Each structure stands twice: as structure tokens, then as C-alpha cells.
mmCIF file of C-alpha atoms and ligand atoms in Angstrom:
data_model
loop_
_atom_site.group_PDB
_atom_site.id
_atom_site.type_symbol
_atom_site.label_atom_id
_atom_site.label_comp_id
_atom_site.label_asym_id
_atom_site.label_seq_id
_atom_site.Cartn_x
_atom_site.Cartn_y
_atom_site.Cartn_z
ATOM 1 C CA MET I 121 3.434 174.065 28.930
ATOM 2 C CA ILE I 122 0.109 175.500 28.298
ATOM 3 C CA ASN I 123 -0.007 179.253 26.971
ATOM 4 C CA GLY I 124 -3.063 179.892 25.862
ATOM 5 C CA PHE I 125 -7.183 178.555 26.632
ATOM 6 C CA ILE I 126 -9.571 178.878 23.560
ATOM 7 C CA PHE I 127 -13.311 178.158 24.681
ATOM 8 C CA ASP I 128 -16.162 177.421 22.621
ATOM 9 C CA LEU I 129 -19.150 179.292 23.469
ATOM 10 C CA ASP I 130 -22.361 177.502 23.541
ATOM 11 C CA GLY I 131 -22.291 174.467 25.255
ATOM 12 C CA VAL I 132 -18.908 175.347 27.162
ATOM 13 C CA ILE I 133 -19.467 178.935 28.556
ATOM 14 C CA VAL I 134 -23.125 178.928 28.307
ATOM 15 C CA ASN I 135 -25.783 176.643 28.298
ATOM 16 C CA THR I 136 -27.362 178.116 25.099
ATOM 17 C CA GLU I 137 -26.875 174.529 23.353
ATOM 18 C CA GLU I 138 -30.150 173.805 24.568
ATOM 19 C CA HIS I 139 -31.709 177.310 23.174
ATOM 20 C CA HIS I 140 -30.251 175.958 19.790
ATOM 21 C CA TYR I 141 -32.084 172.553 19.931
ATOM 22 C CA LYS I 142 -35.123 174.140 20.936
ATOM 23 C CA ALA I 143 -35.064 176.356 18.031
ATOM 24 C CA TRP I 144 -33.924 173.719 15.586
ATOM 25 C CA LYS I 145 -36.860 171.381 16.711
ATOM 26 C CA GLU I 146 -39.477 174.389 15.633
ATOM 27 C CA ILE I 147 -37.701 174.293 12.578
ATOM 28 C CA ALA I 148 -37.827 170.055 12.196
ATOM 29 C CA ASN I 149 -41.643 170.639 12.815
ATOM 30 C CA LYS I 150 -42.434 173.185 10.519
ATOM 31 C CA LEU I 151 -40.264 171.132 7.865
ATOM 32 C CA ASN I 152 -42.215 167.838 9.004
ATOM 33 C CA VAL I 153 -38.914 166.056 9.721
ATOM 34 C CA ASP I 154 -37.516 163.759 12.760
ATOM 35 C CA PHE I 155 -35.378 165.820 14.898
ATOM 36 C CA ASN I 156 -34.164 164.827 18.442
ATOM 37 C CA LYS I 157 -31.753 165.206 20.623
ATOM 38 C CA SER I 158 -29.608 162.355 19.126
ATOM 39 C CA LEU I 159 -29.896 163.901 15.721
ATOM 40 C CA ASN I 160 -28.894 167.250 17.307
ATOM 41 C CA GLU I 161 -25.398 165.861 18.230
ATOM 42 C CA ASN I 162 -24.630 166.091 14.654
ATOM 43 C CA LEU I 163 -25.555 169.831 14.701
ATOM 44 C CA LYS I 164 -24.077 170.977 17.371
ATOM 45 C CA GLY I 165 -21.246 173.438 16.622
ATOM 46 C CA LEU I 166 -21.643 173.422 12.679
ATOM 47 C CA SER I 167 -22.868 176.873 11.114
ATOM 48 C CA ARG I 168 -26.384 177.437 10.528
ATOM 49 C CA LYS I 169 -26.070 176.878 7.256
ATOM 50 C CA GLU I 170 -24.379 173.733 7.614
ATOM 51 C CA SER I 171 -26.815 172.559 10.368
ATOM 52 C CA LEU I 172 -29.664 173.200 8.036
ATOM 53 C CA LYS I 173 -27.955 171.417 5.536
ATOM 54 C CA LYS I 174 -26.956 168.416 7.848
ATOM 55 C CA LEU I 175 -30.742 168.335 9.203
ATOM 56 C CA LEU I 176 -32.590 167.953 5.477
ATOM 57 C CA GLU I 177 -29.172 165.553 4.633
ATOM 58 C CA LEU I 178 -30.246 163.598 8.049
ATOM 59 C CA ASN I 179 -34.185 163.137 6.762
ATOM 60 C CA LYS I 180 -33.136 162.901 2.691
ATOM 61 C CA LYS I 181 -35.540 166.007 2.411
ATOM 62 C CA LYS I 182 -34.897 168.865 -0.291
ATOM 63 C CA ILE I 183 -36.137 172.142 -0.164
ATOM 64 C CA SER I 184 -36.189 175.228 -2.581
ATOM 65 C CA GLU I 185 -32.906 177.677 -2.272
ATOM 66 C CA ASN I 186 -35.711 180.660 -1.649
ATOM 67 C CA GLU I 187 -37.191 178.148 1.304
ATOM 68 C CA PHE I 188 -33.483 177.249 2.817
ATOM 69 C CA VAL I 189 -32.367 181.161 3.448
ATOM 70 C CA ASN I 190 -36.092 181.483 4.919
ATOM 71 C CA PHE I 191 -35.625 178.667 7.142
ATOM 72 C CA LEU I 192 -32.261 180.393 8.126
ATOM 73 C CA ILE I 193 -33.574 183.419 8.934
ATOM 74 C CA GLU I 194 -36.631 182.206 10.645
ATOM 75 C CA LYS I 195 -34.340 179.713 13.124
ATOM 76 C CA ASN I 196 -32.309 182.757 14.317
ATOM 77 C CA LYS I 197 -35.336 184.477 15.006
ATOM 78 C CA ILE I 198 -36.632 181.983 17.048
ATOM 79 C CA TYR I 199 -33.264 181.390 19.019
ATOM 80 C CA LYS I 200 -32.829 185.382 19.297
ATOM 81 C CA SER I 201 -36.314 185.022 21.196
ATOM 82 C CA LEU I 202 -35.136 182.260 23.091
ATOM 83 C CA ILE I 203 -32.072 183.797 24.089
ATOM 84 C CA ASP I 204 -33.255 187.089 24.649
ATOM 85 C CA GLY I 205 -33.432 186.857 28.586
ATOM 86 C CA ILE I 206 -30.254 184.980 29.030
ATOM 87 C CA ASP I 207 -27.587 186.676 31.946
ATOM 88 C CA GLU I 208 -25.274 185.621 33.941
ATOM 89 C CA THR I 209 -26.998 182.910 35.693
ATOM 90 C CA ASN I 210 -26.697 180.963 32.213
ATOM 91 C CA ILE I 211 -22.884 180.706 32.404
ATOM 92 C CA LEU I 212 -22.348 176.905 33.170
ATOM 93 C CA ASP I 213 -19.938 175.683 36.077
ATOM 94 C CA GLY I 214 -16.827 176.346 36.229
ATOM 95 C CA VAL I 215 -16.255 179.360 34.258
ATOM 96 C CA GLN I 216 -15.522 181.714 36.474
ATOM 97 C CA ASN I 217 -12.717 179.611 38.130
ATOM 98 C CA ILE I 218 -10.938 178.330 35.398
ATOM 99 C CA LEU I 219 -10.627 182.345 34.053
ATOM 100 C CA LYS I 220 -8.956 182.709 37.297
ATOM 101 C CA ILE I 221 -6.598 180.051 36.835
ATOM 102 C CA ALA I 222 -5.547 181.408 33.349
ATOM 103 C CA ASP I 223 -5.084 184.979 35.087
ATOM 104 C CA LYS I 224 -3.084 183.270 37.896
ATOM 105 C CA ASN I 225 -1.138 181.572 35.451
ATOM 106 C CA ASN I 226 -0.619 183.796 32.737
ATOM 107 C CA ILE I 227 -2.467 181.878 30.169
ATOM 108 C CA SER I 228 -4.194 184.141 27.708
ATOM 109 C CA VAL I 229 -7.866 183.052 27.018
ATOM 110 C CA ALA I 230 -9.824 183.422 23.818
ATOM 111 C CA ILE I 231 -13.562 182.475 22.510
ATOM 112 C CA GLY I 232 -13.734 180.137 19.335
ATOM 113 C CA SER I 233 -17.201 179.982 18.442
ATOM 114 C CA SER I 234 -19.051 179.121 15.033
ATOM 115 C CA SER I 235 -22.117 181.538 16.192
ATOM 116 C CA LYS I 236 -22.634 185.048 14.774
ATOM 117 C CA ASN I 237 -24.338 185.442 18.005
ATOM 118 C CA ALA I 238 -21.407 185.179 19.683
ATOM 119 C CA LYS I 239 -20.316 188.938 20.943
ATOM 120 C CA MET I 240 -24.042 189.472 21.471
ATOM 121 C CA ILE I 241 -24.337 186.487 24.074
ATOM 122 C CA LEU I 242 -20.947 187.464 25.678
ATOM 123 C CA LYS I 243 -22.053 190.752 26.241
ATOM 124 C CA LYS I 244 -25.590 189.540 27.998
ATOM 125 C CA LEU I 245 -23.498 187.493 29.920
ATOM 126 C CA ASN I 246 -21.050 190.011 30.965
ATOM 127 C CA LEU I 247 -18.148 188.213 29.883
ATOM 128 C CA TYR I 248 -17.430 190.064 26.708
ATOM 129 C CA ASN I 249 -14.543 192.639 28.258
ATOM 130 C CA ARG I 250 -13.435 188.935 29.783
ATOM 131 C CA PHE I 251 -12.174 187.701 26.586
ATOM 132 C CA LYS I 252 -9.927 190.068 24.297
ATOM 133 C CA ILE I 253 -10.173 187.648 21.564
ATOM 134 C CA ILE I 254 -13.155 186.660 20.100
ATOM 135 C CA ILE I 255 -13.390 184.552 17.353
ATOM 136 C CA ASP I 256 -17.139 184.169 16.067
ATOM 137 C CA GLY I 257 -18.971 182.784 12.873
ATOM 138 C CA ASN I 258 -18.650 186.371 11.297
ATOM 139 C CA MET I 259 -15.051 186.138 11.192
ATOM 140 C CA VAL I 260 -14.508 182.719 9.422
ATOM 141 C CA THR I 261 -14.568 181.606 5.641
ATOM 142 C CA ASN I 262 -14.628 177.882 6.799
ATOM 143 C CA PRO I 263 -16.179 176.736 10.055
ATOM 144 C CA LYS I 264 -16.051 173.914 12.044
ATOM 145 C CA PRO I 265 -15.038 171.084 11.715
ATOM 146 C CA ASP I 266 -12.379 173.008 9.723
ATOM 147 C CA PRO I 267 -9.423 174.471 12.327
ATOM 148 C CA GLU I 268 -9.848 178.009 11.013
ATOM 149 C CA VAL I 269 -11.570 179.484 13.958
ATOM 150 C CA PHE I 270 -9.262 178.031 16.632
ATOM 151 C CA ILE I 271 -5.963 178.913 14.256
ATOM 152 C CA LYS I 272 -7.095 182.483 14.082
ATOM 153 C CA ALA I 273 -7.578 182.824 17.606
ATOM 154 C CA ALA I 274 -4.060 181.258 18.637
ATOM 155 C CA LYS I 275 -2.400 183.946 15.979
ATOM 156 C CA LEU I 276 -4.348 186.883 17.730
ATOM 157 C CA MET I 277 -3.255 185.689 21.263
ATOM 158 C CA ARG I 278 0.527 185.202 19.552
ATOM 159 C CA LYS I 279 0.684 181.891 21.044
ATOM 160 C CA LYS I 280 2.189 178.481 19.696
ATOM 161 C CA ILE I 281 -0.832 176.439 18.550
ATOM 162 C CA ASP I 282 0.933 173.288 20.775
ATOM 163 C CA GLU I 283 0.727 175.924 23.742
ATOM 164 C CA CYS I 284 -3.058 175.845 23.275
ATOM 165 C CA ILE I 285 -5.670 173.890 24.841
ATOM 166 C CA VAL I 286 -9.381 173.845 23.156
ATOM 167 C CA PHE I 287 -12.427 173.632 25.383
ATOM 168 C CA GLU I 288 -15.194 171.751 23.150
ATOM 169 C CA ASP I 289 -18.647 169.988 23.671
ATOM 170 C CA ALA I 290 -19.440 169.066 20.281
ATOM 171 C CA VAL I 291 -17.532 166.551 17.872
ATOM 172 C CA SER I 292 -17.344 169.500 15.003
ATOM 173 C CA GLY I 293 -15.484 171.441 17.167
ATOM 174 C CA ILE I 294 -12.917 168.512 18.342
ATOM 175 C CA ILE I 295 -12.248 167.402 14.878
ATOM 176 C CA ALA I 296 -11.498 171.031 14.293
ATOM 177 C CA ALA I 297 -9.049 171.115 16.910
ATOM 178 C CA GLU I 298 -7.257 167.812 16.196
ATOM 179 C CA ARG I 299 -7.266 168.657 12.578
ATOM 180 C CA GLY I 300 -5.470 172.225 13.607
ATOM 181 C CA GLY I 301 -3.299 170.505 15.735
ATOM 182 C CA PHE I 302 -4.280 171.720 19.418
ATOM 183 C CA LYS I 303 -4.825 170.190 22.490
ATOM 184 C CA VAL I 304 -8.521 169.419 23.149
ATOM 185 C CA ILE I 305 -10.373 168.544 26.588
ATOM 186 C CA GLY I 306 -14.214 167.326 25.555
ATOM 187 C CA VAL I 307 -16.220 169.261 28.364
ATOM 188 C CA ARG I 308 -19.959 168.607 29.463
ATOM 189 C CA ASN I 309 -21.233 166.540 26.495
ATOM 190 C CA LEU I 310 -21.012 163.015 27.389
ATOM 191 C CA ASN I 311 -21.014 161.546 23.811
ATOM 192 C CA LEU I 312 -17.410 163.062 23.785
ATOM 193 C CA LYS I 313 -16.398 160.647 26.393
ATOM 194 C CA ASN I 314 -15.500 157.591 24.026
ATOM 195 C CA ARG I 315 -14.511 160.432 21.427
ATOM 196 C CA THR I 316 -11.221 162.140 23.613
ATOM 197 C CA ASP I 317 -9.314 160.879 25.654
ATOM 198 C CA GLN I 318 -9.323 164.064 27.467
ATOM 199 C CA PHE I 319 -13.027 164.591 29.004
ATOM 200 C CA ILE I 320 -14.272 166.892 32.281
ATOM 201 C CA ASN I 321 -17.908 166.965 32.963
ATOM 202 C CA SER I 322 -17.706 170.594 33.644
ATOM 203 C CA LEU I 323 -14.891 173.267 33.782
ATOM 204 C CA SER I 324 -14.863 173.028 37.166
ATOM 205 C CA GLU I 325 -12.907 169.778 37.000
ATOM 206 C CA PHE I 326 -10.087 171.143 35.150
ATOM 207 C CA ARG I 327 -6.534 170.816 37.033
ATOM 208 C CA LEU I 328 -3.784 173.145 35.308
ATOM 209 C CA ASP I 329 -1.289 170.720 37.475
ATOM 210 C CA ASP I 330 -2.703 167.499 36.349
ATOM 211 C CA TYR I 331 -2.967 168.315 32.768
ATOM 212 C CA GLU I 332 0.813 169.712 32.586
ATOM 213 C CA LYS I 333 1.833 166.740 34.420
ATOM 214 C CA LYS I 334 -0.080 163.977 31.582
ATOM 215 C CA ILE I 335 1.474 166.008 28.450
HETATM 216 P P1 B16 N 16 -25.295 181.032 15.286
HETATM 217 P P2 B16 N 16 -20.412 177.037 19.202
HETATM 218 C C1 B16 N 16 -22.260 177.087 17.747
HETATM 219 O O1 B16 N 16 -21.430 177.612 18.574
HETATM 220 C C2 B16 N 16 -23.445 175.937 18.103
HETATM 221 O O2 B16 N 16 -22.751 174.987 18.719
HETATM 222 C C3 B16 N 16 -23.857 175.281 17.086
HETATM 223 O O3 B16 N 16 -25.298 174.931 17.498
HETATM 224 C C4 B16 N 16 -24.967 176.840 15.844
HETATM 225 O O4 B16 N 16 -25.508 176.286 14.756
HETATM 226 C C5 B16 N 16 -23.357 177.830 15.533
HETATM 227 O O5 B16 N 16 -22.678 178.194 16.858
HETATM 228 C C6 B16 N 16 -24.305 179.124 14.389
HETATM 229 O O6 B16 N 16 -25.030 179.560 15.656
HETATM 230 O O7 B16 N 16 -26.780 180.675 14.113
HETATM 231 O O8 B16 N 16 -25.900 181.735 16.653
HETATM 232 O O9 B16 N 16 -24.293 181.778 14.035
HETATM 233 O O10 B16 N 16 -20.645 175.957 19.888
HETATM 234 O O11 B16 N 16 -19.497 176.837 17.995
HETATM 235 O O12 B16 N 16 -19.549 178.257 20.183
HETATM 236 MG MG1 MG N 17 -20.604 174.412 21.481
#
């Protein structure tokens, strides 16, 4: 029996994974290191700090602590300017529909995101009041792939872990959900197809009846 849906934000609810990519690309150019969509898969879902660490590690590049902090600030500045104009039109396919399914079936909904910008983004999308429980990057000590973000969401929803489905678009998020003992569905990111036995191209493909029959 499913009683809770926990949604990742960037790449599941809203198309801001593209904006993250563009901002990291600008930073990579400034660092004079390689970066492309395929390398970006390693960054998706990681916190800002862990993403920069990963970008440097992939390129075997070392920078000072001071530079590291400044690049983090700059990345967020670029990212925030890129998402300045986002609105409901950036909400991904199937979001409104799956929220209706949740309402109809008395399923609680929560956000479990690594982003420290999550609340601001949800406000821009007019979805902030739709999620009573929002766990973001400011509220966890251990970011994805640690399961803390999802465990906190389930606790606040007062749902058992095995009653919740996590919807994720990043490998780090899939690992986090699995480590936490959650049911998990990969969404949109075709690279997840071989990583999860449950994959949907968009939230609009989700059928609760079919899913419950399978589990
Ligand atoms: P910020 P999610 C994650 O959000 C993104 O996937 C990831 O690319 C980003 O680095 C991370 O948030 C931190 O975001 O810089 O805004 O704090 O996918 O977990 O909703
Ligand atoms: Mg994501």
C-alpha cells in the first residue's frame, strides 16, 4: 500500500537540471576544464559543494580553498540569474496529474531535494503551498547519495519508509532512495533506464493501480 510520494525537484518537478548544467558549463569554462552532458550525469543530484568537488576530480584539477568557495558563490549567482524568469511553464509534464492522483488516493506528498534554492523555485512555480513538507539542501547534514533527505521527508509525513515512493532523475538520488529502503522510480533521465527496474519517461506515465499490482 502506497501512502507517500517523495519528489526530487530539479529534473522531476521542474526542468531546472538544464539551468544547473548551463551554470556548471560556465564555471568549467572559467576553470578551463572539460565538461559536457555526459560528465554532468556525475554531478546531478549532488549538493553544490559536492558537484564542484566532482567536476574538479573528473578533471584531476586542484584549486585553492579560497578559489573553491568563490567558484561556489559564482555558480549560484549564474544559476540564480538563469532561473530568474522561470514560472509554471517550466513545470514538467505530469506533475499536476500525479498531485491529483495523490489527493484522490489520500497519499501525502513531499519534496526531497539537494537544492538550497528549492523553496524559492517552488514559489516561482506556484507550487510552494502544494507541498506541506519540503526537505531541501539547507535541512540535511548528509546530502544525496545519503538517504537523509528522504528519511526526513518520510518522518515528517509520518509514513513508513516502505509505504513511500521516491521519484528521482539522478543516479545519486536513486542510490539515496535505495540505501534508505524506499521504493524508487527513475523519471525522464534515460541514463537511469539500466539503473532501475522502475522507469517512466515522465510523471504522466505513472499508474498507481499498475504499480501497486507489481509490488
Ligand atoms: P543548489 P535535486 C539538486 O537538486 C540538483 O540536481 C543538483 O544538480 C544541484 O547541484 C543540487 O540540487 C544543489 O542545488 O546549488 O541550488 O543548492 O535534483 O536534488 O532537486
Ligand atoms: Mg534531480
